Amino acid sequence: IQNMRIALIHALPVSIAPVEEAFERLWPEASTVNLTDESLAGDLAAAGTLQPEMTDRFLALARYSAISGADAILFTCSAFGPCIEACQEDLAPLPVLKPNEALIQRCAEVGGAEAHVGLLATFKQTLDTMPPEFREAQPGFQLETALADKALDALFAGDNGKHDMIAAEVAAAQLPDCDVIALAQFSLSTAAGRVAEATGKPTLTTPDTAVEKLKRLLS
């Protein structure tokens, strides 16, 4: 697994640093390539729901990554599950990971098949597409969601400390009874320590769980 090339596809530039940090810490031998189309997140926010043409845009990005020699593709954009599923189907057997699939598996390992899972997001549309993914993969989960949209505002303003603080406050206030807390976006991973401290709960991130799964898959 020394020279594996992993294509990372983002809809928000703020997702790049957290996943690169996770690779550096957990799988430094892998070679990562970043593709970003930040218009995707803006177009989704403006439309309110996924549009059919977004799937074509995802397919174009995924096919480009495959042609470029990627050994696997990891999407970091949590609000686009159905688009990524189309890419998985199109590029099989190339490993194409949705941002959350490893996170969901790890929630079950930590909390059990009937865990009370708290799902914390900062981007509203993530909570439209991600809960169905959790329920489909783990029907026994009791799922509770919380939105810390002010945290995303702070992140875009360049205030990472405020982002992490708001995320922790919202988790503590809205997800007090969960067995495990899942941070729904790559950009939320910096808040993991603060969230765990504020809630006293195991707190899982998408970058760490995704990198660990890719490393297992490709070894």
Coordinates of N, CA and C in Angstrom, one line a residue:
I1 N 0.8 -1.2 0.0 CA 0.0 0.0 0.0 C 0.9 1.3 0.0
Q2 N 2.1 1.1 -0.4 CA 3.0 2.3 -0.4 C 2.7 3.4 -1.3
N3 N 2.3 3.0 -2.6 CA 2.2 4.1 -3.6 C 0.7 4.2 -4.1
M4 N -0.2 4.0 -3.2 CA -1.6 4.2 -3.6 C -2.0 5.6 -3.8
R5 N -2.7 5.9 -4.9 CA -3.1 7.3 -5.2 C -4.6 7.3 -4.9
I6 N -4.9 8.2 -4.0 CA -6.3 8.4 -3.5 C -6.8 9.8 -4.0
A7 N -7.9 9.8 -4.8 CA -8.5 11.0 -5.3 C -9.5 11.5 -4.3
L8 N -9.4 12.7 -3.8 CA -10.3 13.3 -2.9 C -11.1 14.4 -3.6
I9 N -12.4 14.2 -3.6 CA -13.3 15.1 -4.3 C -14.2 15.9 -3.3
H10 N -14.1 17.2 -3.4 CA -14.7 18.1 -2.4 C -15.7 19.1 -3.1
A11 N -16.7 19.4 -2.3 CA -17.7 20.5 -2.7 C -17.4 21.7 -1.9
L12 N -16.6 21.6 -0.9 CA -16.2 22.8 0.0 C -14.7 22.8 0.2
P13 N -14.0 23.9 0.0 CA -12.6 23.9 0.2 C -12.2 23.6 1.7
V14 N -13.1 23.9 2.6 CA -12.8 23.7 4.0 C -12.7 22.2 4.4
S15 N -13.1 21.3 3.5 CA -12.9 19.9 3.7 C -11.5 19.4 3.5
I16 N -10.7 20.1 2.8 CA -9.4 19.6 2.3 C -8.5 19.4 3.5
A17 N -8.3 20.5 4.3 CA -7.3 20.4 5.4 C -7.6 19.2 6.4
P18 N -8.8 19.0 6.8 CA -9.1 17.9 7.8 C -8.8 16.5 7.2
V19 N -9.1 16.3 5.9 CA -8.8 14.9 5.4 C -7.3 14.8 5.1
E20 N -6.7 15.8 4.7 CA -5.2 15.7 4.5 C -4.5 15.5 5.8
E21 N -5.0 16.1 6.8 CA -4.4 15.9 8.2 C -4.6 14.4 8.6
A22 N -5.8 13.9 8.3 CA -6.1 12.5 8.7 C -5.2 11.5 7.9
F23 N -5.0 11.8 6.6 CA -4.0 10.9 5.9 C -2.6 11.0 6.4
E24 N -2.2 12.2 6.7 CA -0.8 12.4 7.2 C -0.6 11.6 8.5
R25 N -1.6 11.6 9.3 CA -1.5 11.0 10.7 C -1.7 9.5 10.6
L26 N -2.7 9.0 9.7 CA -3.1 7.6 9.8 C -2.5 6.8 8.6
W27 N -2.2 7.4 7.5 CA -1.7 6.7 6.3 C -0.8 7.6 5.5
P28 N 0.3 8.0 6.0 CA 1.2 8.9 5.3 C 1.8 8.4 4.0
E29 N 1.8 7.1 3.8 CA 2.4 6.5 2.6 C 1.5 6.8 1.4
A30 N 0.2 7.0 1.6 CA -0.7 7.2 0.5 C -0.4 8.6 -0.2
S31 N -0.7 8.6 -1.5 CA -0.6 9.8 -2.3 C -2.0 10.4 -2.5
T32 N -2.2 11.6 -2.1 CA -3.6 12.2 -2.3 C -3.6 13.3 -3.4
V33 N -4.7 13.3 -4.1 CA -4.9 14.3 -5.1 C -6.3 15.0 -4.9
N34 N -6.3 16.3 -4.8 CA -7.6 17.0 -4.5 C -8.2 17.6 -5.7
L35 N -9.5 17.3 -5.8 CA -10.4 18.0 -6.8 C -11.5 18.7 -6.1
T36 N -11.7 20.0 -6.4 CA -12.7 20.8 -5.7 C -13.6 21.5 -6.7
D37 N -14.9 21.3 -6.5 CA -15.9 22.2 -7.2 C -16.8 22.8 -6.2
E38 N -16.3 24.0 -5.7 CA -17.1 24.6 -4.7 C -18.4 25.2 -5.1
S39 N -18.7 25.2 -6.4 CA -20.0 25.7 -6.9 C -21.1 24.7 -6.6
L40 N -20.7 23.4 -6.3 CA -21.7 22.4 -6.0 C -22.4 22.7 -4.7
A41 N -21.7 23.1 -3.7 CA -22.4 23.4 -2.4 C -23.3 24.6 -2.5
G42 N -22.8 25.6 -3.2 CA -23.6 26.8 -3.4 C -24.8 26.5 -4.3
D43 N -24.7 25.7 -5.3 CA -25.8 25.4 -6.2 C -26.9 24.6 -5.4
L44 N -26.4 23.7 -4.6 CA -27.3 22.9 -3.8 C -28.0 23.7 -2.8
A45 N -27.3 24.6 -2.1 CA -28.0 25.5 -1.1 C -29.0 26.4 -1.8
A46 N -28.7 26.9 -3.0 CA -29.6 27.7 -3.8 C -30.9 26.9 -4.2
A47 N -30.7 25.7 -4.7 CA -31.8 24.9 -5.2 C -32.6 24.3 -4.1
G48 N -31.9 24.0 -2.9 CA -32.6 23.4 -1.8 C -32.7 21.9 -1.8
T49 N -32.6 21.3 -3.0 CA -32.6 19.9 -3.1 C -31.7 19.5 -4.2
L50 N -31.3 18.2 -4.2 CA -30.4 17.7 -5.3 C -31.1 17.8 -6.6
Q51 N -30.4 18.3 -7.6 CA -30.9 18.4 -9.0 C -30.3 17.3 -9.9
P52 N -31.0 16.8 -10.9 CA -30.5 15.7 -11.7 C -29.2 15.9 -12.3
E53 N -28.9 17.2 -12.8 CA -27.7 17.5 -13.4 C -26.5 17.4 -12.5
M54 N -26.7 17.4 -11.2 CA -25.6 17.3 -10.2 C -25.0 16.0 -10.3
T55 N -25.8 14.9 -10.6 CA -25.2 13.6 -10.7 C -24.2 13.6 -11.9
D56 N -24.6 14.2 -13.0 CA -23.7 14.3 -14.2 C -22.3 15.0 -13.8
R57 N -22.4 16.0 -13.0 CA -21.2 16.7 -12.6 C -20.3 15.8 -11.7
F58 N -21.0 15.0 -10.8 CA -20.2 14.1 -10.0 C -19.6 13.0 -10.8
L59 N -20.3 12.5 -11.8 CA -19.8 11.5 -12.7 C -18.6 12.0 -13.4
A60 N -18.6 13.2 -13.9 CA -17.5 13.8 -14.6 C -16.3 13.9 -13.7
L61 N -16.4 14.3 -12.5 CA -15.3 14.4 -11.5 C -14.7 13.0 -11.2
A62 N -15.6 12.1 -11.0 CA -15.2 10.7 -10.6 C -14.5 10.0 -11.8
R63 N -15.0 10.2 -13.0 CA -14.4 9.6 -14.2 C -13.0 10.2 -14.5
Y64 N -12.9 11.5 -14.3 CA -11.6 12.2 -14.4 C -10.6 11.6 -13.5
S65 N -11.0 11.4 -12.2 CA -10.1 10.8 -11.2 C -9.7 9.4 -11.6
A66 N -10.6 8.7 -12.1 CA -10.3 7.3 -12.5 C -9.3 7.3 -13.7
I67 N -9.5 8.2 -14.7 CA -8.6 8.3 -15.8 C -7.2 8.8 -15.4
S68 N -7.2 9.5 -14.3 CA -5.9 10.1 -13.8 C -5.1 9.0 -13.0
G69 N -5.7 7.8 -12.9 CA -4.9 6.8 -12.2 C -5.2 6.6 -10.7
A70 N -6.3 7.0 -10.3 CA -6.7 6.9 -8.9 C -6.9 5.4 -8.5
D71 N -6.4 4.9 -7.4 CA -6.6 3.6 -6.9 C -7.9 3.5 -6.1
A72 N -8.4 4.7 -5.7 CA -9.6 4.8 -5.0 C -10.1 6.2 -5.0
I73 N -11.4 6.4 -4.8 CA -11.9 7.8 -4.7 C -12.7 8.0 -3.4
L74 N -12.4 9.1 -2.7 CA -13.1 9.4 -1.5 C -13.8 10.8 -1.7
F75 N -15.1 10.8 -1.6 CA -15.9 12.0 -1.7 C -16.0 12.6 -0.3
T76 N -15.8 13.9 -0.1 CA -15.9 14.5 1.3 C -17.2 15.3 1.4
C77 N -18.1 15.2 0.5 CA -19.3 16.1 0.5 C -20.5 15.3 0.9
S78 N -20.9 15.5 2.2 CA -21.9 14.7 2.8 C -23.3 14.8 2.3
A79 N -23.6 15.9 1.6 CA -25.0 16.2 1.2 C -25.3 15.6 -0.1
F80 N -24.4 14.9 -0.8 CA -24.6 14.4 -2.1 C -24.7 12.9 -2.3
G81 N -25.2 12.2 -1.3 CA -25.2 10.7 -1.3 C -25.6 10.1 -2.6
P82 N -26.8 10.4 -3.1 CA -27.3 9.8 -4.3 C -26.4 10.0 -5.5
C83 N -25.8 11.1 -5.6 CA -24.8 11.4 -6.7 C -23.6 10.5 -6.6
I84 N -23.2 10.3 -5.4 CA -22.0 9.4 -5.2 C -22.3 8.0 -5.4
E85 N -23.5 7.6 -5.1 CA -24.0 6.2 -5.4 C -23.9 5.9 -6.9
A86 N -24.3 6.9 -7.7 CA -24.2 6.8 -9.2 C -22.8 6.6 -9.6
C87 N -21.8 7.2 -8.9 CA -20.4 7.1 -9.3 C -19.9 5.7 -8.9
Q88 N -20.4 5.2 -7.7 CA -20.0 3.9 -7.3 C -20.4 2.8 -8.3
E89 N -21.6 3.0 -8.8 CA -22.1 2.0 -9.8 C -21.4 2.1 -11.1
D90 N -21.1 3.4 -11.5 CA -20.5 3.6 -12.8 C -19.0 3.1 -12.8
L91 N -18.3 3.2 -11.7 CA -16.9 2.9 -11.7 C -16.5 1.6 -11.1
A92 N -17.5 0.8 -10.6 CA -17.2 -0.5 -10.0 C -16.3 -1.3 -11.0
P93 N -15.3 -2.0 -10.5 CA -15.0 -2.3 -9.1 C -14.1 -1.3 -8.4
L94 N -13.8 -0.2 -9.0 CA -12.9 0.8 -8.3 C -13.5 1.2 -7.0
P95 N -12.8 1.2 -5.9 CA -13.4 1.6 -4.6 C -13.7 3.1 -4.7
V96 N -15.0 3.4 -4.5 CA -15.5 4.8 -4.4 C -16.2 4.9 -3.1
L97 N -15.7 5.7 -2.2 CA -16.3 5.8 -0.8 C -17.2 7.1 -0.7
K98 N -18.4 6.9 -0.2 CA -19.2 8.0 0.3 C -18.5 8.5 1.6
P99 N -18.7 9.8 1.9 CA -18.0 10.3 3.1 C -18.4 9.6 4.4
N100 N -19.6 9.1 4.4 CA -20.1 8.6 5.7 C -20.2 7.1 5.9
E101 N -19.9 6.3 4.9 CA -20.1 4.9 5.0 C -19.2 4.3 6.1
A102 N -18.0 4.7 6.2 CA -17.1 4.2 7.2 C -17.5 4.7 8.6
L103 N -18.0 6.0 8.6 CA -18.5 6.5 9.9 C -19.7 5.8 10.5
I104 N -20.6 5.4 9.6 CA -21.8 4.6 10.0 C -21.3 3.3 10.6
Q105 N -20.4 2.6 9.9 CA -19.9 1.3 10.4 C -19.3 1.4 11.7
R106 N -18.5 2.5 11.9 CA -17.8 2.7 13.2 C -18.7 3.0 14.3
C107 N -19.8 3.7 14.0 CA -20.9 4.0 15.0 C -21.4 2.7 15.5
A108 N -21.7 1.8 14.6 CA -22.2 0.5 15.1 C -21.2 -0.3 15.9
E109 N -19.9 -0.2 15.5 CA -18.9 -0.9 16.3 C -18.8 -0.3 17.7
V110 N -18.9 1.0 17.8 CA -18.7 1.6 19.1 C -20.0 1.5 20.0
G111 N -21.1 1.8 19.4 CA -22.4 1.9 20.1 C -23.3 0.6 20.0
G112 N -23.0 -0.3 19.1 CA -23.9 -1.4 18.9 C -24.9 -1.2 17.8
A113 N -25.6 -2.2 17.3 CA -26.5 -2.2 16.2 C -27.7 -1.3 16.5
E114 N -28.0 -1.1 17.8 CA -29.2 -0.3 18.2 C -28.8 0.9 18.9
A115 N -27.6 1.5 18.5 CA -27.1 2.6 19.2 C -28.0 3.9 19.0
H116 N -28.0 4.7 20.1 CA -28.6 6.0 20.0 C -27.5 7.0 19.5
V117 N -27.6 7.3 18.2 CA -26.6 8.1 17.5 C -27.0 9.5 17.3
G118 N -26.1 10.4 17.8 CA -26.3 11.9 17.6 C -25.6 12.3 16.3
L119 N -26.3 12.9 15.4 CA -25.7 13.3 14.1 C -25.6 14.8 14.1
L120 N -24.4 15.4 14.1 CA -24.2 16.8 14.2 C -23.7 17.3 12.8
A121 N -24.4 18.3 12.3 CA -24.0 18.9 11.0 C -24.0 20.4 11.1
T122 N -23.3 21.1 10.1 CA -23.3 22.5 10.1 C -23.9 23.0 8.8
F123 N -24.1 22.1 7.8 CA -24.7 22.4 6.5 C -26.0 21.8 6.4
K124 N -27.1 22.6 6.3 CA -28.5 22.1 6.5 C -28.8 21.0 5.5
Q125 N -28.4 21.0 4.3 CA -28.7 20.0 3.3 C -28.1 18.6 3.7
T126 N -27.1 18.6 4.5 CA -26.5 17.3 4.9 C -27.5 16.5 5.7
L127 N -28.4 17.2 6.4 CA -29.4 16.5 7.3 C -30.6 16.1 6.5
D128 N -30.6 16.4 5.2 CA -31.7 15.9 4.3 C -31.2 14.5 3.7
T129 N -30.0 14.4 3.4 CA -29.5 13.1 2.7 C -28.8 12.1 3.6
M130 N -28.3 12.6 4.7 CA -27.4 11.7 5.6 C -28.3 10.8 6.5
P131 N -29.3 11.2 7.1 CA -30.1 10.3 8.0 C -30.6 9.1 7.2
P132 N -31.2 9.2 6.0 CA -31.6 8.0 5.3 C -30.4 7.0 5.0
E133 N -29.2 7.5 4.8 CA -28.1 6.6 4.7 C -27.8 5.8 5.9
F134 N -27.9 6.5 7.1 CA -27.7 5.9 8.4 C -28.8 4.8 8.6
R135 N -30.1 5.2 8.3 CA -31.2 4.2 8.6 C -31.1 3.0 7.6
E136 N -30.7 3.3 6.4 CA -30.6 2.2 5.4 C -29.5 1.2 5.8
A137 N -28.4 1.7 6.3 CA -27.2 0.9 6.6 C -27.4 0.2 8.0
Q138 N -28.1 0.9 8.9 CA -28.2 0.4 10.3 C -29.7 0.7 10.7
P139 N -30.6 -0.1 10.3 CA -32.0 0.1 10.7 C -32.3 0.2 12.2
G140 N -31.4 -0.4 13.0 CA -31.7 -0.4 14.4 C -31.2 0.9 15.1
F141 N -30.5 1.7 14.4 CA -30.1 3.0 15.1 C -31.3 3.8 15.5
Q142 N -31.1 4.5 16.6 CA -32.1 5.5 17.0 C -31.3 6.8 16.7
L143 N -31.8 7.6 15.7 CA -31.0 8.7 15.2 C -31.6 10.0 15.7
E144 N -30.7 10.9 16.2 CA -31.1 12.2 16.6 C -30.2 13.2 15.8
T145 N -30.7 14.3 15.3 CA -29.9 15.2 14.5 C -29.9 16.6 15.2
A146 N -28.8 17.3 14.9 CA -28.6 18.7 15.4 C -27.9 19.5 14.4
L147 N -28.3 20.7 14.2 CA -27.7 21.6 13.2 C -27.0 22.8 13.9
A148 N -25.7 22.9 13.6 CA -24.9 24.1 14.2 C -24.5 25.0 13.0
D149 N -25.5 25.6 12.4 CA -25.2 26.4 11.1 C -24.4 27.6 11.4
K150 N -24.5 28.1 12.6 CA -23.7 29.3 13.0 C -22.2 28.9 13.0
A151 N -21.9 27.6 13.3 CA -20.5 27.2 13.3 C -19.9 27.3 11.9
L152 N -20.7 27.0 10.9 CA -20.2 27.1 9.5 C -19.9 28.5 9.1
D153 N -20.8 29.4 9.6 CA -20.6 30.9 9.4 C -19.2 31.3 9.9
A154 N -18.9 30.8 11.2 CA -17.6 31.1 11.8 C -16.5 30.5 11.0
L155 N -16.6 29.3 10.5 CA -15.6 28.7 9.7 C -15.3 29.5 8.5
F156 N -16.3 29.9 7.8 CA -16.1 30.7 6.6 C -15.5 32.0 6.9
A157 N -15.7 32.5 8.1 CA -15.1 33.8 8.5 C -13.7 33.6 9.0
G158 N -13.2 32.4 9.0 CA -11.9 32.1 9.4 C -11.6 31.9 10.9
D159 N -12.7 31.8 11.6 CA -12.6 31.7 13.1 C -12.8 30.2 13.5
N160 N -11.7 29.4 13.4 CA -11.9 28.0 13.7 C -12.2 27.7 15.1
G161 N -11.7 28.5 16.0 CA -12.0 28.3 17.4 C -13.4 28.5 17.8
K162 N -14.0 29.5 17.2 CA -15.5 29.8 17.4 C -16.3 28.6 16.8
H163 N -15.9 28.2 15.6 CA -16.6 27.0 14.9 C -16.6 25.8 15.9
D164 N -15.5 25.5 16.4 CA -15.4 24.3 17.3 C -16.2 24.5 18.6
M165 N -16.2 25.7 19.1 CA -16.9 26.0 20.3 C -18.5 25.9 20.1
I166 N -18.9 26.5 19.0 CA -20.4 26.4 18.7 C -20.8 25.0 18.5
A167 N -20.0 24.2 17.7 CA -20.3 22.8 17.5 C -20.5 22.1 18.8
A168 N -19.5 22.3 19.8 CA -19.6 21.6 21.1 C -20.8 22.1 21.9
E169 N -21.1 23.4 21.8 CA -22.3 23.8 22.6 C -23.6 23.2 22.1
V170 N -23.7 23.2 20.7 CA -24.9 22.6 20.1 C -25.1 21.1 20.5
A171 N -23.9 20.4 20.4 CA -24.0 19.0 20.7 C -24.4 18.7 22.1
A172 N -23.8 19.5 23.0 CA -24.1 19.3 24.5 C -25.6 19.7 24.7
A173 N -26.1 20.7 24.1 CA -27.5 21.1 24.3 C -28.5 20.2 23.7
Q174 N -28.2 19.7 22.5 CA -29.3 19.0 21.7 C -29.1 17.5 21.6
L175 N -27.9 17.0 22.0 CA -27.6 15.5 21.9 C -27.1 14.9 23.2
P176 N -27.8 15.3 24.3 CA -27.2 14.9 25.6 C -27.4 13.4 25.9
D177 N -28.3 12.7 25.3 CA -28.6 11.3 25.6 C -28.1 10.3 24.7
C178 N -27.2 10.7 23.8 CA -26.8 9.7 22.7 C -25.7 8.8 23.3
D179 N -25.5 7.7 22.6 CA -24.4 6.7 23.0 C -23.1 7.2 22.3
V180 N -23.3 7.7 21.1 CA -22.1 8.1 20.3 C -22.5 9.3 19.4
I181 N -21.6 10.2 19.2 CA -21.9 11.4 18.4 C -21.0 11.3 17.1
A182 N -21.7 11.4 16.0 CA -21.1 11.4 14.7 C -21.1 12.8 14.1
L183 N -19.9 13.2 13.7 CA -19.7 14.6 13.1 C -19.9 14.4 11.6
A184 N -20.9 15.0 11.1 CA -21.4 14.6 9.8 C -20.6 15.2 8.6
Q185 N -19.7 16.1 8.9 CA -18.9 16.7 7.8 C -17.4 16.7 8.1
F186 N -16.7 16.6 7.0 CA -15.2 16.6 7.1 C -14.7 17.9 7.8
S187 N -15.4 19.0 7.5 CA -15.0 20.3 8.1 C -15.2 20.3 9.6
L188 N -16.1 19.4 10.1 CA -16.4 19.4 11.6 C -15.4 18.7 12.4
S189 N -14.4 18.0 11.8 CA -13.6 17.1 12.5 C -12.7 17.8 13.5
T190 N -12.4 19.1 13.2 CA -11.5 19.9 14.1 C -12.2 20.1 15.5
A191 N -13.5 19.9 15.5 CA -14.3 20.1 16.8 C -14.4 18.9 17.6
A192 N -13.9 17.8 17.1 CA -14.1 16.5 17.8 C -13.7 16.5 19.3
G193 N -12.6 17.0 19.6 CA -12.1 17.1 21.0 C -13.0 17.9 21.8
R194 N -13.4 19.1 21.3 CA -14.3 19.9 22.1 C -15.7 19.3 22.3
V195 N -16.2 18.6 21.2 CA -17.5 17.9 21.3 C -17.5 16.8 22.3
A196 N -16.4 16.0 22.3 CA -16.3 14.9 23.2 C -16.2 15.4 24.6
E197 N -15.5 16.5 24.8 CA -15.3 17.0 26.2 C -16.6 17.6 26.7
A198 N -17.4 18.3 25.8 CA -18.6 18.9 26.2 C -19.7 17.9 26.5
T199 N -19.7 16.8 25.8 CA -20.8 15.8 25.9 C -20.4 14.6 26.7
G200 N -19.1 14.3 26.9 CA -18.7 13.1 27.5 C -19.0 11.8 26.7
K201 N -19.2 12.0 25.4 CA -19.6 10.8 24.6 C -18.5 10.5 23.6
P202 N -18.3 9.3 23.2 CA -17.4 8.9 22.1 C -17.8 9.8 20.8
T203 N -16.9 10.4 20.2 CA -17.2 11.3 19.1 C -16.3 10.9 17.9
L204 N -17.0 10.6 16.8 CA -16.4 10.0 15.6 C -16.4 11.0 14.5
T205 N -15.3 11.0 13.7 CA -15.2 11.9 12.5 C -15.2 11.2 11.2
T206 N -15.6 11.9 10.2 CA -15.6 11.3 8.8 C -14.2 11.1 8.3
P207 N -13.2 12.1 8.5 CA -11.9 11.8 7.9 C -11.2 10.6 8.5
D208 N -11.2 10.5 9.8 CA -10.5 9.4 10.4 C -11.1 8.0 10.0
T209 N -12.4 7.9 10.1 CA -13.0 6.6 9.8 C -12.8 6.3 8.3
A210 N -12.9 7.3 7.4 CA -12.8 7.0 6.0 C -11.4 6.6 5.6
V211 N -10.4 7.3 6.2 CA -9.0 6.9 5.9 C -8.6 5.5 6.4
E212 N -9.1 5.2 7.6 CA -8.9 3.9 8.1 C -9.5 2.8 7.3
K213 N -10.7 3.1 6.8 CA -11.4 2.1 5.9 C -10.7 1.9 4.6
L214 N -10.3 3.0 4.0 CA -9.5 3.0 2.7 C -8.2 2.2 2.9
K215 N -7.5 2.4 3.9 CA -6.3 1.7 4.2 C -6.5 0.2 4.3
R216 N -7.6 -0.2 5.0 CA -7.9 -1.6 5.1 C -8.3 -2.2 3.7
L217 N -9.1 -1.4 3.0 CA -9.6 -1.9 1.7 C -8.4 -2.2 0.7
L218 N -7.4 -1.3 0.7 CA -6.4 -1.3 -0.3 C -5.1 -2.1 0.1
S219 N -5.2 -2.6 1.4 CA -4.0 -3.4 1.8 C -4.4 -4.8 1.5

